[in-house]
mmCIF file of C-alpha atoms in Angstrom:
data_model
loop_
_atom_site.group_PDB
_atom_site.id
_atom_site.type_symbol
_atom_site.label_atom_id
_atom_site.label_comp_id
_atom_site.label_asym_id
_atom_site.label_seq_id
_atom_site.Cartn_x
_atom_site.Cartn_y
_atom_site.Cartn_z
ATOM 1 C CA UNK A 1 177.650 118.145 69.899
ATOM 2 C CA UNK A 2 179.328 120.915 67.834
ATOM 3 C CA UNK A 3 182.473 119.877 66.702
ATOM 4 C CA UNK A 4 185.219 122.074 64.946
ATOM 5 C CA UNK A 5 188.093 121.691 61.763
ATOM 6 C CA UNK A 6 191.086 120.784 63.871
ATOM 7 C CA UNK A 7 193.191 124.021 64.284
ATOM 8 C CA UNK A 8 196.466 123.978 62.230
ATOM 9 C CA UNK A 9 199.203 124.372 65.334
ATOM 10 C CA UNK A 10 199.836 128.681 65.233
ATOM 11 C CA UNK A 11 203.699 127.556 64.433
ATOM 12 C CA UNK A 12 202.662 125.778 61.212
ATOM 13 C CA UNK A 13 199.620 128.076 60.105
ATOM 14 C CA UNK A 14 202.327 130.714 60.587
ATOM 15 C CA UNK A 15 204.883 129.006 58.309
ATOM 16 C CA UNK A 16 202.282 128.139 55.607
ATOM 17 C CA UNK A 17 201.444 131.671 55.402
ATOM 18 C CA UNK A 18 205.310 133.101 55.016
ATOM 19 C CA UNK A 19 206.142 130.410 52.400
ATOM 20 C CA UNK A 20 202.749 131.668 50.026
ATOM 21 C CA UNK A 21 200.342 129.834 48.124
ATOM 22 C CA UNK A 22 203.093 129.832 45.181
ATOM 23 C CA UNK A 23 205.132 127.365 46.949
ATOM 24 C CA UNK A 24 205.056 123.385 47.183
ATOM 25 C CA UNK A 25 203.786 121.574 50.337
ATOM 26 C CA UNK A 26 207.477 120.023 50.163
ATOM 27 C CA UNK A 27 208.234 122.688 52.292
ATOM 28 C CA UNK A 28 205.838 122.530 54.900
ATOM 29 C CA UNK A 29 206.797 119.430 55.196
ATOM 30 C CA UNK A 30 210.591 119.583 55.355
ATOM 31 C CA UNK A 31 209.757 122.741 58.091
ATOM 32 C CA UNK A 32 207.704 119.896 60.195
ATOM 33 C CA UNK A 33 209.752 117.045 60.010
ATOM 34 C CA UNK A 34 212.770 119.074 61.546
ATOM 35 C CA UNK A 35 210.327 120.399 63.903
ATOM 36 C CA UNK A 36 209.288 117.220 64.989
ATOM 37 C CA UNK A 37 212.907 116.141 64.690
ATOM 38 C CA UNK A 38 212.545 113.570 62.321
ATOM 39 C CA UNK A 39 215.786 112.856 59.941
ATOM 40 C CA UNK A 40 215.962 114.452 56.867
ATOM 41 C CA UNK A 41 218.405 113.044 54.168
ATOM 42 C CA UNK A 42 218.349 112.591 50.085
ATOM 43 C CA UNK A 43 219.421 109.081 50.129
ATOM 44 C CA UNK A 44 216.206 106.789 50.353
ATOM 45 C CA UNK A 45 218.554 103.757 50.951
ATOM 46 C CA UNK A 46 220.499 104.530 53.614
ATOM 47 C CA UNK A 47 219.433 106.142 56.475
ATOM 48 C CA UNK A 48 217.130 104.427 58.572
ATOM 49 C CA UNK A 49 218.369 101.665 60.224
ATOM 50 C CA UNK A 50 218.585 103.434 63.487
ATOM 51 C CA UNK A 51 215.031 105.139 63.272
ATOM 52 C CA UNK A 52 212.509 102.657 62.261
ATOM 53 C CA UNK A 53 210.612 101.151 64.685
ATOM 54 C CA UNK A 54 207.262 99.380 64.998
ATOM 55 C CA UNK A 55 205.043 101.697 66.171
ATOM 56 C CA UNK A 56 203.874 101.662 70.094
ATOM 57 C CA UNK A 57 200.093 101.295 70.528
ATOM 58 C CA UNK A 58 197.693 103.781 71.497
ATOM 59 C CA UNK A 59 197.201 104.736 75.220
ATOM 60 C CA UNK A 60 194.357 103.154 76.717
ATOM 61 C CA UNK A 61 192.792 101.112 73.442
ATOM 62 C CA UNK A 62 191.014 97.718 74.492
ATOM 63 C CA UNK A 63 192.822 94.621 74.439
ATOM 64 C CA UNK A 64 191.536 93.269 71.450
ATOM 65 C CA UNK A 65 192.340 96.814 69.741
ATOM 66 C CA UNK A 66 195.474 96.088 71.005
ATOM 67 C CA UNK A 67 196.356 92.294 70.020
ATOM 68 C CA UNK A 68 194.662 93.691 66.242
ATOM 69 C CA UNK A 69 197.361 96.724 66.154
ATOM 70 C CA UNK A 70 200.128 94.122 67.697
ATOM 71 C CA UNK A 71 199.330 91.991 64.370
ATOM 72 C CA UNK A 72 199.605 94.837 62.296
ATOM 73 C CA UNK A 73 202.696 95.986 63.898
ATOM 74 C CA UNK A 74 204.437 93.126 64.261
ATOM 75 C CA UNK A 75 207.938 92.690 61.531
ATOM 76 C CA UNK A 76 207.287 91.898 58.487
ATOM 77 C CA UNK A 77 203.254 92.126 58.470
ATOM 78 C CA UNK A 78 202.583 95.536 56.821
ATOM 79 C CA UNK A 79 205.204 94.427 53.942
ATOM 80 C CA UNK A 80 202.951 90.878 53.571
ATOM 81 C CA UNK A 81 200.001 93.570 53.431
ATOM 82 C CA UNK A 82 201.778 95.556 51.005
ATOM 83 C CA UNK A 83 202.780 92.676 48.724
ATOM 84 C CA UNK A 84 199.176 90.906 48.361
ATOM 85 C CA UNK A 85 198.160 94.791 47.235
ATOM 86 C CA UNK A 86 201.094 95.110 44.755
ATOM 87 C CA UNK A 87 199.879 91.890 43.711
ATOM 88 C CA UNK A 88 203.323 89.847 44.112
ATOM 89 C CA UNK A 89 203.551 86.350 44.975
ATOM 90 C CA UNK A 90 203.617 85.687 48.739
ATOM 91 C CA UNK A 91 207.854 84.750 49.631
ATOM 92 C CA UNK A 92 209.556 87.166 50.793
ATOM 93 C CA UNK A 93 211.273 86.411 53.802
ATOM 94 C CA UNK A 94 211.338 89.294 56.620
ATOM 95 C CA UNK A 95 213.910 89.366 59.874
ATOM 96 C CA UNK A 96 214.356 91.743 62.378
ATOM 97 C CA UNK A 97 217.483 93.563 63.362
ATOM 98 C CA UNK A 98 218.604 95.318 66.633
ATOM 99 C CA UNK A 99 216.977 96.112 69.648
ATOM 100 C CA UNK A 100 214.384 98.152 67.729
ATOM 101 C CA UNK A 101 212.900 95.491 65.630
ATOM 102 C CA UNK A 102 214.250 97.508 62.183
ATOM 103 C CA UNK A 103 212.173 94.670 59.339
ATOM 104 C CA UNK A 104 215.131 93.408 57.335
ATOM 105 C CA UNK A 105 214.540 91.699 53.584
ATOM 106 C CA UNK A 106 216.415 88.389 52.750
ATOM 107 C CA UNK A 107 217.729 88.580 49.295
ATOM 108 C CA UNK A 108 218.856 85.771 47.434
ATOM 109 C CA UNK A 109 221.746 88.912 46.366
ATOM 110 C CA UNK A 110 224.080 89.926 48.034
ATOM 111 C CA UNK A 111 222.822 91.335 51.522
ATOM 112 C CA UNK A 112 219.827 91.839 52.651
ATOM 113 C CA UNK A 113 217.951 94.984 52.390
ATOM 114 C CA UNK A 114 217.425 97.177 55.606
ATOM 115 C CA UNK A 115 214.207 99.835 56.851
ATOM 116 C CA UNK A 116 210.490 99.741 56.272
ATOM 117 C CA UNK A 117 211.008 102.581 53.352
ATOM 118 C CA UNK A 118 213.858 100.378 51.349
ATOM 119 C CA UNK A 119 212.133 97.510 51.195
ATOM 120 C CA UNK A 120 208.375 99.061 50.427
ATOM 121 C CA UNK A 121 210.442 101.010 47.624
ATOM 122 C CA UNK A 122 212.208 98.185 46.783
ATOM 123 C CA UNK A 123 208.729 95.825 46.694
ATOM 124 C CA UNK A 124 207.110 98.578 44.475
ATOM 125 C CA UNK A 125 210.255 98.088 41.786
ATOM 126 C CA UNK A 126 209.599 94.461 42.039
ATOM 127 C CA UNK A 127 205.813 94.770 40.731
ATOM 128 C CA UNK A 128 206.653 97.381 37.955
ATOM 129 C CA UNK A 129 204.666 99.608 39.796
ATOM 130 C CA UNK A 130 207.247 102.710 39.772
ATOM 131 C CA UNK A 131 204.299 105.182 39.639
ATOM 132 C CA UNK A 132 203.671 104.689 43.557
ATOM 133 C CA UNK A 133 207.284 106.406 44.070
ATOM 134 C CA UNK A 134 206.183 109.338 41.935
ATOM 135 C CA UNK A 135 205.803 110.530 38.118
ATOM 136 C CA UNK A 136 208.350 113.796 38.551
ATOM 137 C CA UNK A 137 210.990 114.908 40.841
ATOM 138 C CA UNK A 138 209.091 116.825 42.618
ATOM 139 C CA UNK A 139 206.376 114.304 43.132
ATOM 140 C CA UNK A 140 208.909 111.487 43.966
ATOM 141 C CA UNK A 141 210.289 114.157 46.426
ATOM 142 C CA UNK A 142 207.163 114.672 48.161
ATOM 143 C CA UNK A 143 206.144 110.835 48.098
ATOM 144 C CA UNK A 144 209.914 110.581 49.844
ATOM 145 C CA UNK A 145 208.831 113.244 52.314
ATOM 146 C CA UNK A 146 205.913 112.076 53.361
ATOM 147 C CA UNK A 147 207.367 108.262 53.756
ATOM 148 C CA UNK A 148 209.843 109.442 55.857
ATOM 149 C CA UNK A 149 207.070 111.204 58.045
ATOM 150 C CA UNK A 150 205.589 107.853 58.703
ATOM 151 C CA UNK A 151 208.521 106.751 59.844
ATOM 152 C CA UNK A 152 210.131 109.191 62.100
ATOM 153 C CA UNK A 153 206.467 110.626 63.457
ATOM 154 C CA UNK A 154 203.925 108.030 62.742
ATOM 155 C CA UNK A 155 206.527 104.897 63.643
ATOM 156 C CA UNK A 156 207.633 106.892 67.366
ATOM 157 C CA UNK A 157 203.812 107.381 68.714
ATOM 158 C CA UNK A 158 204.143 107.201 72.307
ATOM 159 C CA UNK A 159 201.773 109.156 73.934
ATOM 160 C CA UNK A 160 197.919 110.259 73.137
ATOM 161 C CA UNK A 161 199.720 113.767 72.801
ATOM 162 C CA UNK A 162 201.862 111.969 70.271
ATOM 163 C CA UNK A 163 199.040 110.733 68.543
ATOM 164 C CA UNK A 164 197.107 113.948 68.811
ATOM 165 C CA UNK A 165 200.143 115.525 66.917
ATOM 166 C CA UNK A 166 200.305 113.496 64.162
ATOM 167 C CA UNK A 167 196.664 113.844 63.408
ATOM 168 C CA UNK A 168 196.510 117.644 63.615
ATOM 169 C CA UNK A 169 199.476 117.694 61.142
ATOM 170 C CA UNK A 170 197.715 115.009 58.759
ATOM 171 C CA UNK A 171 194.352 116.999 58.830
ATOM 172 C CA UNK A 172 195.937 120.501 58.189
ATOM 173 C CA UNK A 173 198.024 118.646 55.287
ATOM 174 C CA UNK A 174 194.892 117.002 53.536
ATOM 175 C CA UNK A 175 192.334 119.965 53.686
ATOM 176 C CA UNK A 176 192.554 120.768 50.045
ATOM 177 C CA UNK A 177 194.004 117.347 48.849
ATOM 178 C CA UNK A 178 193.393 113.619 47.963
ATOM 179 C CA UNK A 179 196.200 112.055 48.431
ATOM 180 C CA UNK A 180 199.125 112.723 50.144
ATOM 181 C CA UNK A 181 201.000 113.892 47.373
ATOM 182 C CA UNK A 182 198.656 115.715 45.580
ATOM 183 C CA UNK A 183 196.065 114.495 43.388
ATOM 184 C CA UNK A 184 198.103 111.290 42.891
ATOM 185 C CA UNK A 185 198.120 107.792 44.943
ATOM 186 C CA UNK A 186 201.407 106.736 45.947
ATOM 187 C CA UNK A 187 203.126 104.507 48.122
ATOM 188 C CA UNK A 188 203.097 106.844 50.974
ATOM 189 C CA UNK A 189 199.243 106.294 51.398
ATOM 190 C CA UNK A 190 199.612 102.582 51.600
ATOM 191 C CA UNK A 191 202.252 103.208 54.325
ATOM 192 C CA UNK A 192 200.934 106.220 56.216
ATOM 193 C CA UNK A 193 197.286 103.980 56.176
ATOM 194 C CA UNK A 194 198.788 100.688 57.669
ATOM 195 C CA UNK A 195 200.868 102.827 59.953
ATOM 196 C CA UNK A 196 197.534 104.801 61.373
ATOM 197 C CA UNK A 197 194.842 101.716 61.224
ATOM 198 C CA UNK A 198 195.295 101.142 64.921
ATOM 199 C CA UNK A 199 194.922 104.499 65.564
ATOM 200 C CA UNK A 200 191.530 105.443 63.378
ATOM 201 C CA UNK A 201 189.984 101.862 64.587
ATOM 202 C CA UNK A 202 189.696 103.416 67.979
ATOM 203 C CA UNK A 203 188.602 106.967 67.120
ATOM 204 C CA UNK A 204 185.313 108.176 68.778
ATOM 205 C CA UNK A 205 182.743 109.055 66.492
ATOM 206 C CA UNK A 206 183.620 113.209 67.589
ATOM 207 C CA UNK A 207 187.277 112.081 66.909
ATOM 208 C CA UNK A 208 186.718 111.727 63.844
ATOM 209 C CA UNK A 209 184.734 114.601 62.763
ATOM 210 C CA UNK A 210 187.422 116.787 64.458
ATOM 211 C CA UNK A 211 189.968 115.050 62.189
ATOM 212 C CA UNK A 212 187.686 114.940 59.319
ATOM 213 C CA UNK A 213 190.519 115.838 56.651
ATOM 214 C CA UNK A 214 192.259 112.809 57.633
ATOM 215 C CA UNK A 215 188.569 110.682 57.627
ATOM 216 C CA UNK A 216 187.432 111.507 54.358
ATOM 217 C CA UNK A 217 191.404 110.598 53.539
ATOM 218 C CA UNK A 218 191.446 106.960 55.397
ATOM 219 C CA UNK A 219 188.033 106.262 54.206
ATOM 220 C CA UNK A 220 189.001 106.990 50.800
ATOM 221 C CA UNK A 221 192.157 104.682 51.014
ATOM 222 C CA UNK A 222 190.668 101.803 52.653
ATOM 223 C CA UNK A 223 188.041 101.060 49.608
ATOM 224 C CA UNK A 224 191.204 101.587 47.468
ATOM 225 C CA UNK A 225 191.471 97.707 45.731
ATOM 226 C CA UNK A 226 193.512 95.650 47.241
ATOM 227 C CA UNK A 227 194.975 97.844 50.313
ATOM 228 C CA UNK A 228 192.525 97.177 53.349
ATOM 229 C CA UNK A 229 192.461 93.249 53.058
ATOM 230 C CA UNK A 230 191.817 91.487 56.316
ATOM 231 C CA UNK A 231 192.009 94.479 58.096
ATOM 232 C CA UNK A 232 188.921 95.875 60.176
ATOM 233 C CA UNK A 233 187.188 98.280 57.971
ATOM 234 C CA UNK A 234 186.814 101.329 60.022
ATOM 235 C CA UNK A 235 183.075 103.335 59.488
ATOM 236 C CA UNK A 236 182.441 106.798 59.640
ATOM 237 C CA UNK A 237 179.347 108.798 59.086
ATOM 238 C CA UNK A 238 179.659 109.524 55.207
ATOM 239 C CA UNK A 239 177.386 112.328 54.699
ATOM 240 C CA UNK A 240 179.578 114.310 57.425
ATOM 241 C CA UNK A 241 183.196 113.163 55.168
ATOM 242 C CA UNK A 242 181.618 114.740 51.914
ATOM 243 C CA UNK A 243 179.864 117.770 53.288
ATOM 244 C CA UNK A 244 182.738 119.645 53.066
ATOM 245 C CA UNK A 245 184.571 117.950 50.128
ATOM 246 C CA UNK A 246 186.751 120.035 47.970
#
């Protein structure tokens, strides 16, 4: 079978093409997120406790898939993941708030910290690790982007059209990079790869090679140390992910 690169969407090939080659991705991505009508705000703390949500399973996966991705997706379980690969000491205690499950961090000061993005951020802080938020502005701006993404797109899948979405966006994103913020791992590849395991477990075989941007990406992140853990390591035909390597 002859399989294709994914197709950026005409609306976003068209936008990449006005802003020029000059300008940041940041901008793509702001373009997108209002698109998709995700929130867009400059204050990393506060606005998300009535967006996040654990994300809805794929359409159709097995139950097994399923029960795995209701693990995954369950409160507090991605920020256990994400502490054992910061390398903190297992403790935190996790709650849920509201009707939409919104993860909530128990503090021994003051009040407890709200949203999947706080908390991560917060986490990251906690293991000196400030380099996963971003070395410059513009990086830490872009890392911000991007974790808000996996929130507001990757955190509302509802549909196979939903998930279809999301994966044409990620694949025209990574064509020409490593990471999602460049050349640089960050914080929003931990996320963004906990937040799509579910989704790249059940992948066909052509899936994948139609998404193969976002592949070579997932592959790469899941022999990162320390970030895949217990979870199912997901194969994929190697000498098709590095054919076309930039």
């Amino acid at each position: 079978m002859r399989t294709q690169r994914a197709a950026l969407p005409h609306s976003s090939r068209a936008f990449k093409t006005r802003i020029g080659s000059s300008q940041t991705s940041s901008q793509w991505l702001q373009w997108l997120l209002r698109r998709r009508g995700g929130l867009f705000s400059n204050d990393i703390s506060g606005c998300w406790q009535e967006e996040e949500a654990v994300g809805p399973f794929r359409p159709g996966a097995s139950p097994a898939k399923m029960a795995a991705a209701a693990r995954l997706g369950s409160v507090g379980e991605e920020l256990a993941l994400l502490e054992k690969a910061l390398g903190l000491q297992s403790g935190y205690k996790y709650g849920a708030q509201g009707e939409r499950q919104i993860p909530v961090l128990q503090t021994n000061n003051g009040p407890g910290l709200t949203g999947l993005i706080t908390i991560a951020s917060y986490l990251v802080k906690q293991a000196k690790k400030e380099q996963l938020l971003g070395s410059s502005a513009e990086e830490k701006a872009v890392v911000h982007q991007w974790l808000e993404y996996r929130v507001t797109q990757v955190g509302r899948q509802s549909s196979r059209e939903d998930t279809r979405t999301v994966l044409k966006d990620l694949n025209a994103h990574l064509e020409d990079k490593v990471y999602l913020a460049g050349n640089s791992f960050t914080l929003a590849d931990i996320l963004m790869y906990y937040g799509l395991h579910h989704v790249m477990v059940d992948l066909t075989v052509q899936e994948k090679e139609i998404y193969l941007n976002v592949s070579r990406w997932f592959n790469h992140i899941q022999h990162y140390p320390g970030v895949r853990q217990h979870l199912t390591n997901v194969v994929f035909i190697k000498n098709r992910l590095y054919t076309n390597a930039h």
